[in-house]
mmCIF file of C-alpha atoms in Angstrom:
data_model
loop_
_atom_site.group_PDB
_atom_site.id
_atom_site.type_symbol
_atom_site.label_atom_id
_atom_site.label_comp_id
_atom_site.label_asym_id
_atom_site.label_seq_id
_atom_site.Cartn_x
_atom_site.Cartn_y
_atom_site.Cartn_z
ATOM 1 C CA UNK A 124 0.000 0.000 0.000
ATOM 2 C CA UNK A 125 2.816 2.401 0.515
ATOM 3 C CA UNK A 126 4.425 1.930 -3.006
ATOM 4 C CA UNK A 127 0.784 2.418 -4.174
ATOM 5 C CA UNK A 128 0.718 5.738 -2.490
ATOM 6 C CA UNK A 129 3.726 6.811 -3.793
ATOM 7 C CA UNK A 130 2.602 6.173 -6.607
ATOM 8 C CA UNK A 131 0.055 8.366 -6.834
ATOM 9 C CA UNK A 132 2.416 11.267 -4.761
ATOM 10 C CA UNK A 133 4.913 11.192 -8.500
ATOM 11 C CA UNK A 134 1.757 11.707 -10.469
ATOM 12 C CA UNK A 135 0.817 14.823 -8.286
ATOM 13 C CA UNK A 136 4.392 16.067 -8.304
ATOM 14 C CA UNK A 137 4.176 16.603 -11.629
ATOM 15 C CA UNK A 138 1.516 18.750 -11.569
ATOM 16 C CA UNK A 139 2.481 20.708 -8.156
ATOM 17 C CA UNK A 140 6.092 21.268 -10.241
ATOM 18 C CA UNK A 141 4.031 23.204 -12.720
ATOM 19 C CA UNK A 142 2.131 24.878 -10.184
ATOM 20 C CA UNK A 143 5.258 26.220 -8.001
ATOM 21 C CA UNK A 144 6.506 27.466 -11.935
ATOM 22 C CA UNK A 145 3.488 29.667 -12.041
ATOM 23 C CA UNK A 146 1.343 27.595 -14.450
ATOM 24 C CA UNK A 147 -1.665 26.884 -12.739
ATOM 25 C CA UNK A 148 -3.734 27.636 -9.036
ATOM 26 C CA UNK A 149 -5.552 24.715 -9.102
ATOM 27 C CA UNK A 150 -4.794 21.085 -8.387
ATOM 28 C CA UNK A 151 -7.429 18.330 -8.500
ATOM 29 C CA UNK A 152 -7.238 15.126 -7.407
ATOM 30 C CA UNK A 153 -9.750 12.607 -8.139
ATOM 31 C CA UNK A 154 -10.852 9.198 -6.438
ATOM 32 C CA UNK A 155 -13.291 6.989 -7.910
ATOM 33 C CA UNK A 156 -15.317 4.359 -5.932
ATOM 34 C CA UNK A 157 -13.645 1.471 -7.860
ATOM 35 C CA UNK A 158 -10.097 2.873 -6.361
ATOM 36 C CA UNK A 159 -9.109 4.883 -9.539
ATOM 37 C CA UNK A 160 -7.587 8.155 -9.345
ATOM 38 C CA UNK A 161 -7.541 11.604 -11.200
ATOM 39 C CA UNK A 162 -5.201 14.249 -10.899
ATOM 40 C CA UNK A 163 -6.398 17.352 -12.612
ATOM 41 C CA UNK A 164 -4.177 20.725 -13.134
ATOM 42 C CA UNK A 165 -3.948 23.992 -15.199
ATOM 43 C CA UNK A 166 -0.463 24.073 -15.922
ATOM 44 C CA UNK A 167 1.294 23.855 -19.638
ATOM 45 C CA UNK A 168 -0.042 20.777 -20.318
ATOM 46 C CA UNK A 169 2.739 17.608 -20.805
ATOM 47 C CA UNK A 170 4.222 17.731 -24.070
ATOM 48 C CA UNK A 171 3.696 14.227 -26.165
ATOM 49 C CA UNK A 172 3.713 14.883 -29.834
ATOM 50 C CA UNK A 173 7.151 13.809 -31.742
ATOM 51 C CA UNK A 174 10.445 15.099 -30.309
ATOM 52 C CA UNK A 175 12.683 16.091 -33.106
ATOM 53 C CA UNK A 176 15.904 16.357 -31.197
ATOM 54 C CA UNK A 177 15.385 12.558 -29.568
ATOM 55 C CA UNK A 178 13.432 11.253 -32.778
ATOM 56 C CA UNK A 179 10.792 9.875 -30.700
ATOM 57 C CA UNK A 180 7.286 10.956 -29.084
ATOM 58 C CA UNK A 181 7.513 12.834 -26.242
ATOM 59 C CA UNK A 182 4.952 10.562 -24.841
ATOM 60 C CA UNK A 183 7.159 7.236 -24.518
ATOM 61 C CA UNK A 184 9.942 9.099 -22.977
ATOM 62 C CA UNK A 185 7.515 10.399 -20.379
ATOM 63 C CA UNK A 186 5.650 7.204 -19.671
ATOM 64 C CA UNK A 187 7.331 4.393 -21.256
ATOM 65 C CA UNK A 188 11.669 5.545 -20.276
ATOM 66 C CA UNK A 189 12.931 5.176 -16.761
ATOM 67 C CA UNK A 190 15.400 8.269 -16.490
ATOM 68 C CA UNK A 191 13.853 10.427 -19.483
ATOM 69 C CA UNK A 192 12.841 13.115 -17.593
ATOM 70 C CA UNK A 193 13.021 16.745 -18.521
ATOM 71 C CA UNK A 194 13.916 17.841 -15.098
ATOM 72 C CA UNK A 195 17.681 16.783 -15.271
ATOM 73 C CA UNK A 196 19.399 20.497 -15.773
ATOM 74 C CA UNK A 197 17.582 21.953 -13.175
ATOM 75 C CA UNK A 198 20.911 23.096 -11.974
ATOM 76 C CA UNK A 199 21.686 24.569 -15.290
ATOM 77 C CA UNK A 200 18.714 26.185 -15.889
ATOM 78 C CA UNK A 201 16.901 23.761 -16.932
ATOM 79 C CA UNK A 202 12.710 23.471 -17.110
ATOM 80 C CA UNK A 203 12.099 23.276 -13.423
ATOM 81 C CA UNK A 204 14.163 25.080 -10.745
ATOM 82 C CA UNK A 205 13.513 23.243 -7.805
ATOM 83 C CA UNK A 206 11.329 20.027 -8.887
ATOM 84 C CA UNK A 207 9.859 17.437 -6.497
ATOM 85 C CA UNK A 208 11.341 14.854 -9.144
ATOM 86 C CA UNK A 209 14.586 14.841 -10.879
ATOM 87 C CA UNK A 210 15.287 11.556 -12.585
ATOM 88 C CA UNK A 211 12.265 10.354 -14.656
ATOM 89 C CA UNK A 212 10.920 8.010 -12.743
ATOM 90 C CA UNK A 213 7.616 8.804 -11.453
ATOM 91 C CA UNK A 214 5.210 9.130 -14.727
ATOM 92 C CA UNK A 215 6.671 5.943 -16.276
ATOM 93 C CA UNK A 216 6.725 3.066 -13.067
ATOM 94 C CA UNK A 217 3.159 4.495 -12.351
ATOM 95 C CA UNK A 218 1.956 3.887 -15.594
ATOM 96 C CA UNK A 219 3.945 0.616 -16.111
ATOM 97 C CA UNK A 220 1.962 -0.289 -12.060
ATOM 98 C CA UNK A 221 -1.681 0.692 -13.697
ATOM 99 C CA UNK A 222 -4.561 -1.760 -14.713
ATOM 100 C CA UNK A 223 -4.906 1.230 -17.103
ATOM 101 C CA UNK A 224 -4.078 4.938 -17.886
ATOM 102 C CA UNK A 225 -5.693 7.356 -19.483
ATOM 103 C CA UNK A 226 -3.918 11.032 -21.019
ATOM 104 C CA UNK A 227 -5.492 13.774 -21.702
ATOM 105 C CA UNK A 228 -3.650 17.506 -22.336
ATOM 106 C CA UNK A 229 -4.414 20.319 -23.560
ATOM 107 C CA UNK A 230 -1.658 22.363 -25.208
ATOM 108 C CA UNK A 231 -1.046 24.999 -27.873
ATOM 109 C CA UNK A 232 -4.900 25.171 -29.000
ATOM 110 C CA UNK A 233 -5.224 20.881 -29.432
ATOM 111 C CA UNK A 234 -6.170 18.155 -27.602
ATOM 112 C CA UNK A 235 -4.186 14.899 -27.465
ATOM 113 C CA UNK A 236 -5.464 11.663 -25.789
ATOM 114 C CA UNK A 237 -3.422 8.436 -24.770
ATOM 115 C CA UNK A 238 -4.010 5.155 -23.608
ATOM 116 C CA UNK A 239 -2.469 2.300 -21.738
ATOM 117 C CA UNK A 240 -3.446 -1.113 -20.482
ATOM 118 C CA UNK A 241 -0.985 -3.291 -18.145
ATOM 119 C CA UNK A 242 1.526 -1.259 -19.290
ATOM 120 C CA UNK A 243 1.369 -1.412 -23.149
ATOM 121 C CA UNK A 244 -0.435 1.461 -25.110
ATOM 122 C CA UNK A 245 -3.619 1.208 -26.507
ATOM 123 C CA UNK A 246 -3.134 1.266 -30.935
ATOM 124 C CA UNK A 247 0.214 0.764 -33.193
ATOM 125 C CA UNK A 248 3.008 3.043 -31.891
ATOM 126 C CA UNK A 249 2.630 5.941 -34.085
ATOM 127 C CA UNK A 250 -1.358 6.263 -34.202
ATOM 128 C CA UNK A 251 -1.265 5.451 -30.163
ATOM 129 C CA UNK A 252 -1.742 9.142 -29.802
ATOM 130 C CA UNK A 253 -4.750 11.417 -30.872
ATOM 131 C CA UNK A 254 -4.433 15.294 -32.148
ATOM 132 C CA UNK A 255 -7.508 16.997 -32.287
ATOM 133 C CA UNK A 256 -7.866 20.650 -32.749
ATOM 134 C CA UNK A 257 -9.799 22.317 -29.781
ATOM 135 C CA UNK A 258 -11.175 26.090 -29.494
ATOM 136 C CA UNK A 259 -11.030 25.472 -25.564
ATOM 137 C CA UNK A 260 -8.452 28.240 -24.210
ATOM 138 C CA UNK A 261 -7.560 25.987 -21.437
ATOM 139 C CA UNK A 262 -4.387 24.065 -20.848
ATOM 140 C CA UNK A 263 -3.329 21.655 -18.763
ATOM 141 C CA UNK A 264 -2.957 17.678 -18.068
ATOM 142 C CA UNK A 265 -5.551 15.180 -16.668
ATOM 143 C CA UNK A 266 -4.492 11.460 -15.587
ATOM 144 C CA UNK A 267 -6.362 8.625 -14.707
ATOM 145 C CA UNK A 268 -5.198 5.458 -14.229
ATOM 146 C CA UNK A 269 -6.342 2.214 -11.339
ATOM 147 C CA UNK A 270 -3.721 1.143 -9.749
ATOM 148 C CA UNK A 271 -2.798 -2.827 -10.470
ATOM 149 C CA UNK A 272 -3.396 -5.405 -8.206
ATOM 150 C CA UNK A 273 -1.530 -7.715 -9.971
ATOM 151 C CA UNK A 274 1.933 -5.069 -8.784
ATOM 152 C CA UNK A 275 0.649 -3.772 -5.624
ATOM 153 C CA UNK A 276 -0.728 -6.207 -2.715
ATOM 154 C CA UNK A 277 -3.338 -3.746 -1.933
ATOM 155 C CA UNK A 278 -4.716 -0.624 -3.270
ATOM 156 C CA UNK A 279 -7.140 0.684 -0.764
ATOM 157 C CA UNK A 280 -5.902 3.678 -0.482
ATOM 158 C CA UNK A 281 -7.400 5.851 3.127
ATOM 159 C CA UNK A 282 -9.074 8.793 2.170
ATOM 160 C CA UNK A 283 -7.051 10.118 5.068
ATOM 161 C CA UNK A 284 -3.824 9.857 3.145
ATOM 162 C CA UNK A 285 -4.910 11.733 0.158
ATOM 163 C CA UNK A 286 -6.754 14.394 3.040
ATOM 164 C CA UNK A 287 -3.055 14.699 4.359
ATOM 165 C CA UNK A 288 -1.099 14.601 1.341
ATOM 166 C CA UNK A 289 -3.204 17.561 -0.597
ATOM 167 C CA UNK A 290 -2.798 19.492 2.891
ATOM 168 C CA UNK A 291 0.840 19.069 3.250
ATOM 169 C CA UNK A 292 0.918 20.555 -0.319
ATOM 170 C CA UNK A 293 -1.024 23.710 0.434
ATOM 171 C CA UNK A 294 1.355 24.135 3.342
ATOM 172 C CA UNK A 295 4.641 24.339 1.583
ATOM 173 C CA UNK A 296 2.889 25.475 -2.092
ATOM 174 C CA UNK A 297 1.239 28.984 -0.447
ATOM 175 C CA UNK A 298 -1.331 30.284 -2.673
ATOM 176 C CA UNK A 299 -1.550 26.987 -4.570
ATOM 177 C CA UNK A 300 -5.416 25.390 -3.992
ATOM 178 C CA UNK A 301 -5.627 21.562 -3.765
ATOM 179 C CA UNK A 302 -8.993 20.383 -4.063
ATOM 180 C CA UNK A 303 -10.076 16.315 -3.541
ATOM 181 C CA UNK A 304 -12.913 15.074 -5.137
ATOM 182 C CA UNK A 305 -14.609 11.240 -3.649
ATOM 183 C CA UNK A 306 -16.512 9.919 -5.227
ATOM 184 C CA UNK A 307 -19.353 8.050 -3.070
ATOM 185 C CA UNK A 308 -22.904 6.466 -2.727
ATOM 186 C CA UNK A 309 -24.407 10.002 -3.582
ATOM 187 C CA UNK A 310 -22.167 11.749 -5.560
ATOM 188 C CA UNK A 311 -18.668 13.402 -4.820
ATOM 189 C CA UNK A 312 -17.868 15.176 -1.428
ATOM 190 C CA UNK A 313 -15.421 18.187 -1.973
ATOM 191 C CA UNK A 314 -12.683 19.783 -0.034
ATOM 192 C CA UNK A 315 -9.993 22.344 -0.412
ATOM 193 C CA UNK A 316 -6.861 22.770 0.758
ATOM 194 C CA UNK A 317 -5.188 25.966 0.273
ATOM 195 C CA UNK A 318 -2.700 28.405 2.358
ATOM 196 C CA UNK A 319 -2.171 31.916 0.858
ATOM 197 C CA UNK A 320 0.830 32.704 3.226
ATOM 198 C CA UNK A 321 2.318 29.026 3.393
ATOM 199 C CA UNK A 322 3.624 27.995 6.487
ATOM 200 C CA UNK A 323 3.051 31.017 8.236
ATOM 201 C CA UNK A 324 -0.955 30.303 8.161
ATOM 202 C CA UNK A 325 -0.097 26.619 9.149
ATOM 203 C CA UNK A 326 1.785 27.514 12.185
ATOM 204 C CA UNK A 327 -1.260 29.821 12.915
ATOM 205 C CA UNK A 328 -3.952 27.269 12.178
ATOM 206 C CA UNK A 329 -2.220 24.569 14.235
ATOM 207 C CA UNK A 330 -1.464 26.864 17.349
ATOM 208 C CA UNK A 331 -4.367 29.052 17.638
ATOM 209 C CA UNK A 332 -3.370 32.273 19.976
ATOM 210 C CA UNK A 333 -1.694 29.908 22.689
ATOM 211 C CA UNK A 334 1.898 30.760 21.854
ATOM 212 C CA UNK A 335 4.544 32.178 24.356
ATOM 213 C CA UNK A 336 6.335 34.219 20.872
ATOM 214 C CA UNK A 337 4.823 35.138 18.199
ATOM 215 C CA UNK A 338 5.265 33.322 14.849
ATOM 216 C CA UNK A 339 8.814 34.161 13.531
ATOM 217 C CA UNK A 340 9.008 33.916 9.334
ATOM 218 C CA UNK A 341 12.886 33.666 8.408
ATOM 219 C CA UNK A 342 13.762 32.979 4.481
ATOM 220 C CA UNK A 343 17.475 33.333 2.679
ATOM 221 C CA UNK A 344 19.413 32.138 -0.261
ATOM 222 C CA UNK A 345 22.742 30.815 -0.195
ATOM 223 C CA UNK A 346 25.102 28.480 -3.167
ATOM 224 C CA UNK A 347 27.554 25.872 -2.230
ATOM 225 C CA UNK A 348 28.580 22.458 -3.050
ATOM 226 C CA UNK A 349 28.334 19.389 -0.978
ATOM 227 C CA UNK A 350 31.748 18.030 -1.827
ATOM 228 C CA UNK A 351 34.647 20.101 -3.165
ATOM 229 C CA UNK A 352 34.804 18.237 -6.495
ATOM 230 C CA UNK A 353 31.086 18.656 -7.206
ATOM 231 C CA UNK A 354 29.260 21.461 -8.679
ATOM 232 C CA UNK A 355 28.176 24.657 -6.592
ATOM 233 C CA UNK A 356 23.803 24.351 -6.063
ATOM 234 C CA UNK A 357 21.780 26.949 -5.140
ATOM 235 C CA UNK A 358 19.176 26.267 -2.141
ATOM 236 C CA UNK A 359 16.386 28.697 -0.800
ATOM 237 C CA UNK A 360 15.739 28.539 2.843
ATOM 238 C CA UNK A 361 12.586 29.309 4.346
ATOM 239 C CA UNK A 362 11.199 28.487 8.169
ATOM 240 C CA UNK A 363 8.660 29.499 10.753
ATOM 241 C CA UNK A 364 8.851 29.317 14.179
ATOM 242 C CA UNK A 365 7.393 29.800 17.714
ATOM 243 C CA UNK A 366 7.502 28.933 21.840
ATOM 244 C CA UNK A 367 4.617 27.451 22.858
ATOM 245 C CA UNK A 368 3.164 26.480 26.064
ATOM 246 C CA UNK A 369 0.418 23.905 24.755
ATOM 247 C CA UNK A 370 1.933 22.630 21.485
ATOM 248 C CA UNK A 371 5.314 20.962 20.082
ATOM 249 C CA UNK A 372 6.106 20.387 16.698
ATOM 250 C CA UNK A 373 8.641 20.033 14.185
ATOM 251 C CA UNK A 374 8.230 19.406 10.201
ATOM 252 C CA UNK A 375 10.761 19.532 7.533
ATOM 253 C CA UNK A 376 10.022 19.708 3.890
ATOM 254 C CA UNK A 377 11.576 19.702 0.555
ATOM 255 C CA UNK A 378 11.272 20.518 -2.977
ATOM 256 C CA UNK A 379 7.271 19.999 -1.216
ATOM 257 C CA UNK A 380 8.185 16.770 0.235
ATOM 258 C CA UNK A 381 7.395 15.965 3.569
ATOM 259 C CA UNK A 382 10.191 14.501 4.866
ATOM 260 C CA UNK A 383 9.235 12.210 7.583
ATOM 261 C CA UNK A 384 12.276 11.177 8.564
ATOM 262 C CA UNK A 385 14.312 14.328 8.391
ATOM 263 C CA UNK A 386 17.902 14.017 7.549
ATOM 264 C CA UNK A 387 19.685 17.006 6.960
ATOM 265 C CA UNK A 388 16.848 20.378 8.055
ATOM 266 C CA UNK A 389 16.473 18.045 11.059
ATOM 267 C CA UNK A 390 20.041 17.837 12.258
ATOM 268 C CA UNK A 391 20.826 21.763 11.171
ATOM 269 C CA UNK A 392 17.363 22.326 13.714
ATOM 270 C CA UNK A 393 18.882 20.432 16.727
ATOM 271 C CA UNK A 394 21.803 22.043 16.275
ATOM 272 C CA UNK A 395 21.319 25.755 15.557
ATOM 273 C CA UNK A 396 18.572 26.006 18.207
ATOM 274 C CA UNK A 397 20.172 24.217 20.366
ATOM 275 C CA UNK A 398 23.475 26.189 19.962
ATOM 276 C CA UNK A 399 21.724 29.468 19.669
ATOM 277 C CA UNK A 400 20.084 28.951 23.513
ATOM 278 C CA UNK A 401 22.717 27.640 24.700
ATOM 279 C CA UNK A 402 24.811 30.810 24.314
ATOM 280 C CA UNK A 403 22.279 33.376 24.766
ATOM 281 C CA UNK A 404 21.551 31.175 28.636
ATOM 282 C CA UNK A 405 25.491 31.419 29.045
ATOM 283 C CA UNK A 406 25.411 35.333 28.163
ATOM 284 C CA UNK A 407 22.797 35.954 30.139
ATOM 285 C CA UNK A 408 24.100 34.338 33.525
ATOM 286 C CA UNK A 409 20.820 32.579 33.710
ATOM 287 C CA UNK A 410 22.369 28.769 34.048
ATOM 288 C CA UNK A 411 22.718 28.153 37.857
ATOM 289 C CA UNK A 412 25.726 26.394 39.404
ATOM 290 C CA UNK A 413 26.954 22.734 38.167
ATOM 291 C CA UNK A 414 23.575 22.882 36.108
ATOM 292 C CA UNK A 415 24.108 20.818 32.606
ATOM 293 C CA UNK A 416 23.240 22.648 29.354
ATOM 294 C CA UNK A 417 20.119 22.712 28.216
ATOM 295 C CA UNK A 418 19.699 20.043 24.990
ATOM 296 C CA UNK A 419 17.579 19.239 21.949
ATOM 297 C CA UNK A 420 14.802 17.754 24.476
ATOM 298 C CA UNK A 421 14.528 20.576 26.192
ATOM 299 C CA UNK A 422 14.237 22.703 23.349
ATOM 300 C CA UNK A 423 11.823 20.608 21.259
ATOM 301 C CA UNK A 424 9.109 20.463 24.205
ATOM 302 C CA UNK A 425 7.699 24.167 23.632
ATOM 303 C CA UNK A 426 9.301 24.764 19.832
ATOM 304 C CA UNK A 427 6.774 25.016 16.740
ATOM 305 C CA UNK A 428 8.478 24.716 13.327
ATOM 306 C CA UNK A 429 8.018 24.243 9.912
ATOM 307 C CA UNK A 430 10.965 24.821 7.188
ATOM 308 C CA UNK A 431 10.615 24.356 3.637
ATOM 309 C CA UNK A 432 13.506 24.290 1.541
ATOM 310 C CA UNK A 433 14.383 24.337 -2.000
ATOM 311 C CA UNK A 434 17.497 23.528 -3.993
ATOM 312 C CA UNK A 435 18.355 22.651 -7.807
ATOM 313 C CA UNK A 436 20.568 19.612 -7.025
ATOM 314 C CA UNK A 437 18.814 17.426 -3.664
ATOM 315 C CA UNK A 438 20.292 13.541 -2.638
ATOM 316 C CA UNK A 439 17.504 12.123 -1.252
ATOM 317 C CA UNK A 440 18.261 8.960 1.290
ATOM 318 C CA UNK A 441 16.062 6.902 -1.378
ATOM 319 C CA UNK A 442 13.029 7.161 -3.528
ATOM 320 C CA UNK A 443 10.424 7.945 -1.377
ATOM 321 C CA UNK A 444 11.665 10.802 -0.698
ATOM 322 C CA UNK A 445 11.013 10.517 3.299
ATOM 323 C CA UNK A 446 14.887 12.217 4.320
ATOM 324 C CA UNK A 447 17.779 13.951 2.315
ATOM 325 C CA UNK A 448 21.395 14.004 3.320
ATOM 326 C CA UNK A 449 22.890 16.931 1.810
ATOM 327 C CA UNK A 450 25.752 18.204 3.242
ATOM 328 C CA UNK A 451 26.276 21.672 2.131
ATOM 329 C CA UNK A 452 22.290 21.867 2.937
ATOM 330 C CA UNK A 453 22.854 20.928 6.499
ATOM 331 C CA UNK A 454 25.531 23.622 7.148
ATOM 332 C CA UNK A 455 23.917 26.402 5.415
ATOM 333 C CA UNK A 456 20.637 25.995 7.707
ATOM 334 C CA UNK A 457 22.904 25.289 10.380
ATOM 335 C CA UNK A 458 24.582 28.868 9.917
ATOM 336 C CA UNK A 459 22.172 31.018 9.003
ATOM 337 C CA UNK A 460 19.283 29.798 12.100
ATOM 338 C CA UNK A 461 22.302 30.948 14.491
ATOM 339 C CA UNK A 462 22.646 33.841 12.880
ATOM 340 C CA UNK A 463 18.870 34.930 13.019
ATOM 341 C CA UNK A 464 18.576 33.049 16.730
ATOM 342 C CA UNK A 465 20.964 35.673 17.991
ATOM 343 C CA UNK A 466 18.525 38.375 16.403
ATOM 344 C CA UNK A 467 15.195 37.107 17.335
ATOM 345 C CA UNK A 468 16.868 36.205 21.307
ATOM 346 C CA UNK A 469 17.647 39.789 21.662
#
């Protein structure tokens, strides 16, 4: 059931790439009473007619070519700064793990329509695809595939994972409106997920008006390289943060991935907070005789945060995408929370 989620996760990522480009508001995802899913968006719609440079349709590199992705330059300027996915991956396994999958876009005043079934399209090669001319103004892509049960050992997905997914989303895409569609006995129930300031309205929504500070919005840019013989990436740095006396909570995202297990915005946390009180305790006088210095535990129990980071070139620990482990990442959020610690203590 988790690969079947993820699943589902590289099909949105797609579309919340897009979004986070500036093409498209509005992200709809779709689930159907027999367990099939739609994901809906307004963005440039996913090229698929014939690539002249790779002599191919666009469409089989995008579903039918581990690694063909178009995100792979990011670093060089390619088509997506800071991309959820990098490598490829995502459109094509999904696809290849579908009972079927249907492809609709709409791009550059047509309409073009694919099909697959257990992984094969639907019609010879080169008439698999459908161009019609369209007088809609609209763009965008629409996907809808069932997930296999012949490749996954369930696909019963919780209507509380998509509930959590979209809202994780809104959180770290502000301004970005995620809207789930279920499909039921009598009809489709709606909701909407959406967060014009980002994390700055989560933080609010989740702690209400029982803080001891004030939420604290911090955000910076910085380049560097993880080794010395790799190439120099850039990463943006954004995080929100308050003292509580009812509520703790940390979260560290991505490139919009939650990352449930941390890795690298963890570690810089522990340590720059930690750090940060320690010295501003020590300046102050306030740390009685023999006491021990404070640590992470101490620090977590009343600290609210959310950061949500960017960068062009991102080593996650593996492909779920649940922890990264880049170095020059960890230092930079490492420096620069000490730095604005010292501010916000005083």
């Amino acid at each position: 059931l988790d690969g079947c989620e993820h699943a589902v996760f590289e099909i949105l990522s797609n579309s919340v790439d897009e979004a986070r480009q500036g093409y498209g508001h509005l992200i709809t995802l779709t689930v159907f009473k027999d367990k099939s899913i739609q994901v809906e968006d307004n963005g440039r719609g996913c090229p698929l007619d014939w690539n002249s440079v790779e002599k191919r349709f666009n469409w089989e590199l995008v579903f039918c070519e581990l690694y063909a992705g178009g995100k792979y330059d990011n670093n060089q300027g390619g088509d997506y700064d800071y991309s959820l996915g990098t490598n490829g991956l995502g459109s094509c396994a999904t696809q290849y793990a579908s009972e079927y999958m249907d492809v609709t876009v709409w791009r550059e005043g047509n309409k073009y329509q694919l099909h697959f079934q257990k992984g094969k399209v639907v019609g010879a090669k080169k008439k698999a695809l459908t161009v019609e001319p369209t007088d809609e103004t609209r763009t965008g892509t629409t996907i809808k595939w069932r997930p296999d049960l012949e490749v996954f050992t369930s696909i019963d997905i919780p209507i509380e994972w998509f509930q959590e997914t979209l809202r994780r989303q809104a959180v770290v895409n502000a301004n970005v409106t995620f809207r789930l569609l279920v499909e039921g006995d009598e009809g489709f129930t709606q909701e909407e997920f959406c967060y014009p300031k980002g994390i700055e309205d989560y933080i609010l929504e989740k702690i209400g008006h029982d803080y001891l500070t004030e939420p604290y919005f911090i955000q910076a840019d910085r380049r560097g390289r993880d080794r010395d013989d790799l190439p120099d990436y850039s990463v943006k740095i954004t995080a929100c943060f308050c003292f509580s006396r009812g509520l703790q909570m940390q979260e560290y995202y991505h490139n919009s991935s939650w990352l449930e297990n941390g890795g690298s915005p963890e570690k810089a946390a522990r340590s720059a907070f930690t750090s940060a009180i320690d010295a501003y305790i020590k300046q102050q006088g306030k740390y009685t005789k023999n006491e021990t210095p404070i640590k992470w535990q101490d620090v977590q129990d009343c600290l609210v945060l959310v950061t949500n980071c960017f960068s062009t070139q991102t080593s996650y620990e593996n492909q779920t995408k649940k922890a990264i482990n880049n170095k020059f990442i960890q230092q930079a959020m490492t420096a620069f929370i000490k730095e604005r610690m010292e501010t916000y203590l005083i």
